Amino acid sequence: MTRTAPVVAHTRAELLQARKELSSRDVAVVMTMGALHDGHAQLVRRARAEHDHVIVTIFLNPLQFGPKEDLSRYPRTFDEDMRICTEAEVDVVFAPTPDVVYPDGDPGVRISAGPLGMVLEGQSRPGHFDGMLTVVAKLLHLSGARTAYFGQKDAQQLLLIRRMVKDLDFPVEVVAVPTVREPDGLAMSSRNTYLTQSDREVALCLSRALQVGADAAVFGPSAIRRAAREVLVEEPLALVDYLVLVHPTTLQDVPEWYRGEALLAVAARVGTTRLIDNTPVLVGPGGGRRDVFSPAVMSDSAPLA
Ligand code: AMP
């Protein structure tokens, strides 16, 4: 079946016009940096199934890249992105350049991620989460969407967006979508294109460590951490930045007595590529791996103590 390609908006005026032409105000947004893969497509499919209209944003946000990060080499695959958006029946693709999003240059006023933005990814990528939240806030305003879909793949990003929406009273519902993986377990990521064939083999230790860790969930936190770490030490070519089992809303290490939902997360450099992966885990009796956190955890906004 031939599908109609989405309307493409590059400017604010074009986006406004495209929004006006939508037949209802039930609009969901999926924000991306392009180089779309099936993980992104899954977010769009969920949004498509649950709302009248879907806007996809494709924007490489300079504000969330550090000076030594991969902004200049980040894959740009606009034609293929459009094919995926057409296939997924996206209504509007908003693909602005930085001067459209930041017409006055770097914004002096930004959203601050606070203490939750300084641990884990925030420790390795100073300023990343302030830049991410600032653009997410802008794209929520510009898209006018009342529901936004984000991947569990970027667990800390998802948590911070939930906190921003809650703490700053954004009239927006945030929906978490489970991580989409390759058949061998590797979490899909636009950055996987950087991996050589041998890097890719090495990279499998991340998802394997999460699985083996989660399999030890009934035995408690130290068993989970130990099991996951044993997988990673077997792979010296993966330079581990962190492997943590933390509380899902405070991101603090869970103590040995803890039973309940926790986030098992890992970051490692493989070749020239920094990879992250995670899984929600239920720690304790009947425990094990979960796709996403329960609604109770997701609506909890306990601050970092
Ligand atoms: P990105 O283009 O990497 O900024 O990602 C855009 C959105 O897609 C974010 O909400 C990500 O969490 C989500 N995403 C990226 N990779 C995956 C994946 N493998 N599975 C599910 N969602 C993903």
Tab-separated table of C-alpha atoms and ligand atoms in Angstrom:
chain	number	residue	atom	x	y	z
A	1	MET	CA	0.000	0.000	0.000
A	2	THR	CA	1.300	3.467	-0.824
A	3	ARG	CA	1.268	5.724	2.167
A	4	THR	CA	1.210	9.502	2.179
A	5	ALA	CA	4.497	11.045	3.235
A	6	PRO	CA	4.358	13.266	6.327
A	7	VAL	CA	4.262	17.034	5.957
A	8	VAL	CA	7.804	18.274	6.554
A	9	ALA	CA	8.223	21.477	8.543
A	10	HIS	CA	11.622	23.115	8.833
A	11	THR	CA	10.537	26.445	10.294
A	12	ARG	CA	8.271	27.491	13.160
A	13	ALA	CA	5.776	28.974	10.683
A	14	GLU	CA	5.644	25.722	8.705
A	15	LEU	CA	5.117	23.740	11.889
A	16	LEU	CA	2.326	26.055	13.020
A	17	GLN	CA	0.646	25.740	9.634
A	18	ALA	CA	0.980	21.931	9.667
A	19	ARG	CA	-0.497	21.809	13.176
A	20	LYS	CA	-3.443	23.942	12.060
A	21	GLU	CA	-4.183	21.488	9.292
A	22	LEU	CA	-4.486	18.521	11.650
A	23	SER	CA	-8.087	17.448	12.066
A	24	SER	CA	-7.961	17.052	15.842
A	25	ARG	CA	-5.989	18.314	18.816
A	26	ASP	CA	-5.205	14.790	20.000
A	27	VAL	CA	-1.533	15.033	19.063
A	28	ALA	CA	1.385	12.971	20.348
A	29	VAL	CA	5.034	13.800	19.841
A	30	VAL	CA	8.085	11.560	19.450
A	31	MET	CA	11.358	13.451	19.768
A	32	THR	CA	14.449	12.111	18.033
A	33	MET	CA	17.877	13.111	16.820
A	34	GLY	CA	17.315	11.318	13.513
A	35	ALA	CA	19.175	8.242	12.220
A	36	LEU	CA	15.942	6.437	12.970
A	37	HIS	CA	15.820	2.712	13.701
A	38	ASP	CA	13.201	0.288	14.907
A	39	GLY	CA	13.427	1.622	18.467
A	40	HIS	CA	12.225	5.011	17.247
A	41	ALA	CA	9.663	3.316	15.003
A	42	GLN	CA	8.256	1.497	18.016
A	43	LEU	CA	7.701	4.806	19.821
A	44	VAL	CA	5.903	6.106	16.747
A	45	ARG	CA	3.782	2.969	16.425
A	46	ARG	CA	2.645	3.326	20.052
A	47	ALA	CA	1.875	7.014	19.548
A	48	ARG	CA	0.065	6.245	16.284
A	49	ALA	CA	-2.081	3.556	17.925
A	50	GLU	CA	-3.050	5.769	20.852
A	51	HIS	CA	-3.596	9.200	19.237
A	52	ASP	CA	-5.187	10.847	16.224
A	53	HIS	CA	-1.980	12.531	15.108
A	54	VAL	CA	1.758	12.043	15.509
A	55	ILE	CA	4.478	14.645	15.175
A	56	VAL	CA	8.071	13.391	14.979
A	57	THR	CA	10.834	15.867	15.651
A	58	ILE	CA	14.265	15.307	14.133
A	59	PHE	CA	16.759	17.644	15.705
A	60	LEU	CA	20.403	17.240	16.633
A	61	ASN	CA	20.479	19.490	19.654
A	62	PRO	CA	23.924	21.106	19.986
A	63	LEU	CA	23.067	22.122	23.552
A	64	GLN	CA	23.221	18.532	24.793
A	65	PHE	CA	26.568	17.623	23.217
A	66	GLY	CA	29.827	18.395	24.996
A	67	PRO	CA	32.775	19.859	23.036
A	68	LYS	CA	34.476	16.438	22.850
A	69	GLU	CA	31.340	14.510	21.939
A	70	ASP	CA	30.122	13.148	18.625
A	71	LEU	CA	27.863	15.940	17.295
A	72	SER	CA	29.837	16.355	14.061
A	73	ARG	CA	29.977	12.640	13.246
A	74	TYR	CA	26.457	11.770	14.428
A	75	PRO	CA	24.757	9.874	11.561
A	76	ARG	CA	22.408	11.959	9.399
A	77	THR	CA	20.019	9.839	7.333
A	78	PHE	CA	17.107	12.130	6.525
A	79	ASP	CA	15.800	10.253	3.478
A	80	GLU	CA	15.698	6.955	5.331
A	81	ASP	CA	14.143	8.716	8.337
A	82	MET	CA	11.382	9.997	6.065
A	83	ARG	CA	10.821	6.497	4.702
A	84	ILE	CA	10.388	5.168	8.250
A	85	CYS	CA	8.062	8.058	9.172
A	86	THR	CA	5.989	7.490	6.038
A	87	GLU	CA	5.724	3.780	6.779
A	88	ALA	CA	4.645	4.540	10.359
A	89	GLU	CA	2.026	7.046	9.150
A	90	VAL	CA	3.496	10.066	10.882
A	91	ASP	CA	1.502	13.247	10.154
A	92	VAL	CA	4.217	15.859	10.573
A	93	VAL	CA	8.011	15.747	10.709
A	94	PHE	CA	9.530	18.821	12.323
A	95	ALA	CA	13.175	18.999	11.250
A	96	PRO	CA	14.529	22.405	12.230
A	97	THR	CA	18.114	23.650	12.133
A	98	PRO	CA	19.682	25.015	15.339
A	99	ASP	CA	19.007	28.636	14.318
A	100	VAL	CA	15.283	27.866	14.108
A	101	VAL	CA	15.227	26.324	17.577
A	102	TYR	CA	17.639	28.896	19.059
A	103	PRO	CA	17.073	32.071	17.006
A	104	ASP	CA	19.041	34.199	19.492
A	105	GLY	CA	21.905	31.743	19.802
A	106	ASP	CA	22.540	29.703	22.928
A	107	PRO	CA	19.665	30.365	25.326
A	108	GLY	CA	20.679	32.232	28.471
A	109	VAL	CA	17.758	30.709	30.318
A	110	ARG	CA	17.789	26.915	30.531
A	111	ILE	CA	16.068	24.167	32.412
A	112	SER	CA	18.248	22.806	35.193
A	113	ALA	CA	18.168	19.058	35.733
A	114	GLY	CA	19.349	19.528	39.335
A	115	PRO	CA	21.062	16.772	41.326
A	116	LEU	CA	19.474	13.945	39.313
A	117	GLY	CA	21.259	15.320	36.270
A	118	MET	CA	24.678	15.105	37.858
A	119	VAL	CA	24.941	11.368	38.489
A	120	LEU	CA	25.480	8.461	36.038
A	121	GLU	CA	25.287	9.935	32.512
A	122	GLY	CA	25.423	13.438	33.964
A	123	GLN	CA	28.754	12.724	35.603
A	124	SER	CA	30.309	11.704	32.286
A	125	ARG	CA	28.468	14.348	30.276
A	126	PRO	CA	28.369	17.637	32.217
A	127	GLY	CA	25.540	19.917	31.039
A	128	HIS	CA	24.011	17.182	28.896
A	129	PHE	CA	20.746	16.927	30.781
A	130	ASP	CA	20.225	20.695	31.081
A	131	GLY	CA	20.594	20.907	27.300
A	132	MET	CA	18.314	17.924	26.776
A	133	LEU	CA	15.565	19.235	29.084
A	134	THR	CA	15.759	22.696	27.547
A	135	VAL	CA	15.126	21.369	24.052
A	136	VAL	CA	12.454	18.932	25.218
A	137	ALA	CA	10.613	21.824	26.894
A	138	LYS	CA	10.848	23.886	23.696
A	139	LEU	CA	9.730	21.031	21.455
A	140	LEU	CA	6.785	20.285	23.752
A	141	HIS	CA	5.703	23.914	23.413
A	142	LEU	CA	6.294	24.080	19.670
A	143	SER	CA	4.562	20.782	18.908
A	144	GLY	CA	1.593	21.539	21.161
A	145	ALA	CA	1.439	17.819	21.957
A	146	ARG	CA	-0.279	16.679	25.127
A	147	THR	CA	1.400	13.256	25.122
A	148	ALA	CA	5.071	12.505	24.530
A	149	TYR	CA	6.664	9.085	24.031
A	150	PHE	CA	10.175	8.332	25.246
A	151	GLY	CA	12.269	5.166	25.316
A	152	GLN	CA	13.222	3.260	28.470
A	153	LYS	CA	16.589	2.885	26.690
A	154	ASP	CA	17.493	6.350	28.003
A	155	ALA	CA	16.307	5.722	31.551
A	156	GLN	CA	17.829	8.786	33.189
A	157	GLN	CA	16.541	11.047	30.407
A	158	LEU	CA	13.068	9.564	30.852
A	159	LEU	CA	13.182	10.083	34.612
A	160	LEU	CA	14.331	13.689	34.235
A	161	ILE	CA	11.633	14.479	31.684
A	162	ARG	CA	9.021	13.037	34.047
A	163	ARG	CA	10.434	15.178	36.836
A	164	MET	CA	10.456	18.303	34.669
A	165	VAL	CA	6.842	17.726	33.623
A	166	LYS	CA	5.812	17.144	37.221
A	167	ASP	CA	7.943	19.781	38.941
A	168	LEU	CA	7.154	22.513	36.401
A	169	ASP	CA	3.492	21.534	35.802
A	170	PHE	CA	3.738	20.907	32.084
A	171	PRO	CA	0.283	19.807	30.841
A	172	VAL	CA	1.807	16.744	29.224
A	173	GLU	CA	1.584	12.990	29.716
A	174	VAL	CA	4.872	11.119	29.399
A	175	VAL	CA	4.703	7.535	28.130
A	176	ALA	CA	7.621	5.094	28.485
A	177	VAL	CA	8.248	2.545	25.741
A	178	PRO	CA	10.334	-0.604	26.417
A	179	THR	CA	13.787	-0.844	24.855
A	180	VAL	CA	13.819	-2.403	21.406
A	181	ARG	CA	16.722	-4.800	20.893
A	182	GLU	CA	18.451	-6.593	18.057
A	183	PRO	CA	17.778	-10.349	18.034
A	184	ASP	CA	21.087	-10.930	19.863
A	185	GLY	CA	20.114	-8.531	22.676
A	186	LEU	CA	22.040	-5.397	21.677
A	187	ALA	CA	19.879	-2.354	22.431
A	188	MET	CA	19.130	-0.492	19.206
A	189	SER	CA	20.883	2.862	19.014
A	190	SER	CA	21.793	5.316	16.286
A	191	ARG	CA	25.347	5.088	17.636
A	192	ASN	CA	25.527	1.355	16.838
A	193	THR	CA	26.482	2.393	13.301
A	194	TYR	CA	29.872	3.453	14.723
A	195	LEU	CA	30.617	-0.119	15.824
A	196	THR	CA	32.923	-2.324	13.781
A	197	GLN	CA	32.007	-5.995	13.475
A	198	SER	CA	34.342	-6.906	16.336
A	199	ASP	CA	33.133	-3.952	18.476
A	200	ARG	CA	29.632	-5.251	17.994
A	201	GLU	CA	30.580	-8.646	19.433
A	202	VAL	CA	32.187	-6.908	22.408
A	203	ALA	CA	29.133	-4.665	22.863
A	204	LEU	CA	26.919	-7.673	23.513
A	205	CYS	CA	28.403	-7.936	26.996
A	206	LEU	CA	26.262	-4.959	28.099
A	207	SER	CA	22.894	-6.579	27.454
A	208	ARG	CA	24.254	-9.942	28.630
A	209	ALA	CA	25.383	-8.411	31.929
A	210	LEU	CA	21.937	-6.900	32.461
A	211	GLN	CA	20.246	-10.204	31.746
A	212	VAL	CA	22.549	-12.221	34.014
A	213	GLY	CA	22.222	-9.582	36.738
A	214	ALA	CA	18.423	-9.566	36.485
A	215	ASP	CA	18.400	-13.372	36.627
A	216	ALA	CA	19.910	-13.082	40.136
A	217	ALA	CA	17.164	-10.677	41.277
A	218	VAL	CA	15.633	-12.985	43.858
A	219	PHE	CA	18.921	-13.063	45.789
A	220	GLY	CA	19.117	-9.302	46.384
A	221	PRO	CA	21.220	-6.313	45.302
A	222	SER	CA	24.754	-7.592	45.869
A	223	ALA	CA	24.004	-10.836	43.985
A	224	ILE	CA	22.637	-8.809	41.055
A	225	ARG	CA	25.646	-6.504	40.953
A	226	ARG	CA	28.107	-9.388	41.311
A	227	ALA	CA	26.510	-11.462	38.559
A	228	ALA	CA	26.417	-8.518	36.142
A	229	ARG	CA	29.980	-7.458	36.932
A	230	GLU	CA	31.290	-10.994	36.320
A	231	VAL	CA	30.004	-10.800	32.755
A	232	LEU	CA	31.658	-7.444	32.164
A	233	VAL	CA	35.072	-8.448	33.546
A	234	GLU	CA	35.117	-11.296	31.031
A	235	GLU	CA	35.187	-8.654	28.285
A	236	PRO	CA	38.241	-6.427	28.829
A	237	LEU	CA	37.643	-4.598	25.546
A	238	ALA	CA	34.537	-3.006	27.038
A	239	LEU	CA	35.774	-0.096	29.167
A	240	VAL	CA	33.088	0.151	31.808
A	241	ASP	CA	32.167	3.635	32.949
A	242	TYR	CA	29.561	2.472	35.474
A	243	LEU	CA	27.464	-0.526	36.397
A	244	VAL	CA	24.863	0.357	39.004
A	245	LEU	CA	21.760	-0.943	40.680
A	246	VAL	CA	19.889	2.154	41.792
A	247	HIS	CA	16.514	3.272	43.021
A	248	PRO	CA	14.335	4.115	39.988
A	249	THR	CA	13.458	7.641	41.097
A	250	THR	CA	16.389	8.769	43.250
A	251	LEU	CA	19.138	7.032	41.238
A	252	GLN	CA	20.868	6.267	44.547
A	253	ASP	CA	22.463	2.833	45.042
A	254	VAL	CA	19.916	0.545	46.660
A	255	PRO	CA	21.028	-0.963	49.999
A	256	GLU	CA	21.363	-4.702	50.517
A	257	TRP	CA	18.023	-4.974	52.358
A	258	TYR	CA	16.131	-3.296	49.482
A	259	ARG	CA	13.298	-5.223	47.855
A	260	GLY	CA	11.239	-3.679	45.064
A	261	GLU	CA	11.836	-2.070	41.680
A	262	ALA	CA	15.333	-0.930	40.794
A	263	LEU	CA	17.255	0.188	37.750
A	264	LEU	CA	20.222	-1.897	36.624
A	265	ALA	CA	22.199	0.356	34.304
A	266	VAL	CA	25.508	0.171	32.500
A	267	ALA	CA	27.681	2.467	30.406
A	268	ALA	CA	30.842	1.400	28.618
A	269	ARG	CA	33.138	2.490	25.851
A	270	VAL	CA	33.568	-0.050	23.067
A	271	GLY	CA	36.116	1.017	20.472
A	272	THR	CA	35.368	4.706	19.899
A	273	THR	CA	31.737	4.420	20.932
A	274	ARG	CA	30.144	5.078	24.297
A	275	LEU	CA	27.157	2.780	24.813
A	276	ILE	CA	24.478	2.735	27.501
A	277	ASP	CA	21.897	0.133	28.389
A	278	ASN	CA	19.636	-0.650	31.319
A	279	THR	CA	16.800	-2.777	32.540
A	280	PRO	CA	14.183	-2.317	35.217
A	281	VAL	CA	14.488	-5.144	37.745
A	282	LEU	CA	12.186	-6.315	40.508
A	283	VAL	CA	14.487	-7.198	43.413
A	284	GLY	CA	13.335	-9.943	45.785
A	285	PRO	CA	10.822	-12.798	45.769
A	286	GLY	CA	9.254	-13.329	42.351
A	287	GLY	CA	11.790	-10.840	41.044
A	288	GLY	CA	13.541	-10.531	37.714
A	289	ARG	CA	13.642	-8.396	34.640
A	290	ARG	CA	10.842	-5.968	33.718
A	291	ASP	CA	10.212	-3.981	30.510
A	292	VAL	CA	9.272	-0.710	32.154
A	293	PHE	CA	8.631	0.447	35.712
A	294	SER	CA	5.208	0.120	37.282
A	295	PRO	CA	2.842	3.120	37.152
A	296	ALA	CA	3.399	3.578	40.905
A	297	VAL	CA	7.122	4.117	40.369
A	298	MET	CA	6.597	6.255	37.292
A	299	SER	CA	4.322	8.698	39.058
A	300	ASP	CA	6.599	8.864	42.089
A	301	SER	CA	8.818	11.893	42.129
A	302	ALA	CA	10.926	11.366	45.226
A	303	PRO	CA	13.716	13.924	45.105
A	304	LEU	CA	17.351	12.918	45.313
A	305	ALA	CA	17.987	12.886	49.068
B	1	AMP	P1	17.479	9.571	20.132
B	1	AMP	O1	17.215	9.784	18.687
B	1	AMP	O2	18.607	8.635	20.412
B	1	AMP	O3	17.573	10.865	20.908
B	1	AMP	O4	16.199	8.836	20.722
B	1	AMP	C1	14.929	9.372	20.547
B	1	AMP	C2	13.951	8.592	21.386
B	1	AMP	O5	13.963	7.225	20.995
B	1	AMP	C3	14.279	8.625	22.883
B	1	AMP	O6	13.061	8.670	23.624
B	1	AMP	C4	14.977	7.307	23.087
B	1	AMP	O7	14.899	6.818	24.412
B	1	AMP	C5	14.190	6.414	22.127
B	1	AMP	N1	14.976	5.235	21.771
B	1	AMP	C6	16.231	5.195	21.277
B	1	AMP	N2	16.637	3.918	21.123
B	1	AMP	C7	15.621	3.138	21.542
B	1	AMP	C8	15.411	1.732	21.643
B	1	AMP	N3	16.354	0.864	21.286
B	1	AMP	N4	14.237	1.282	22.110
B	1	AMP	C9	13.268	2.149	22.499
B	1	AMP	N5	13.388	3.493	22.419
B	1	AMP	C10	14.544	3.976	21.957
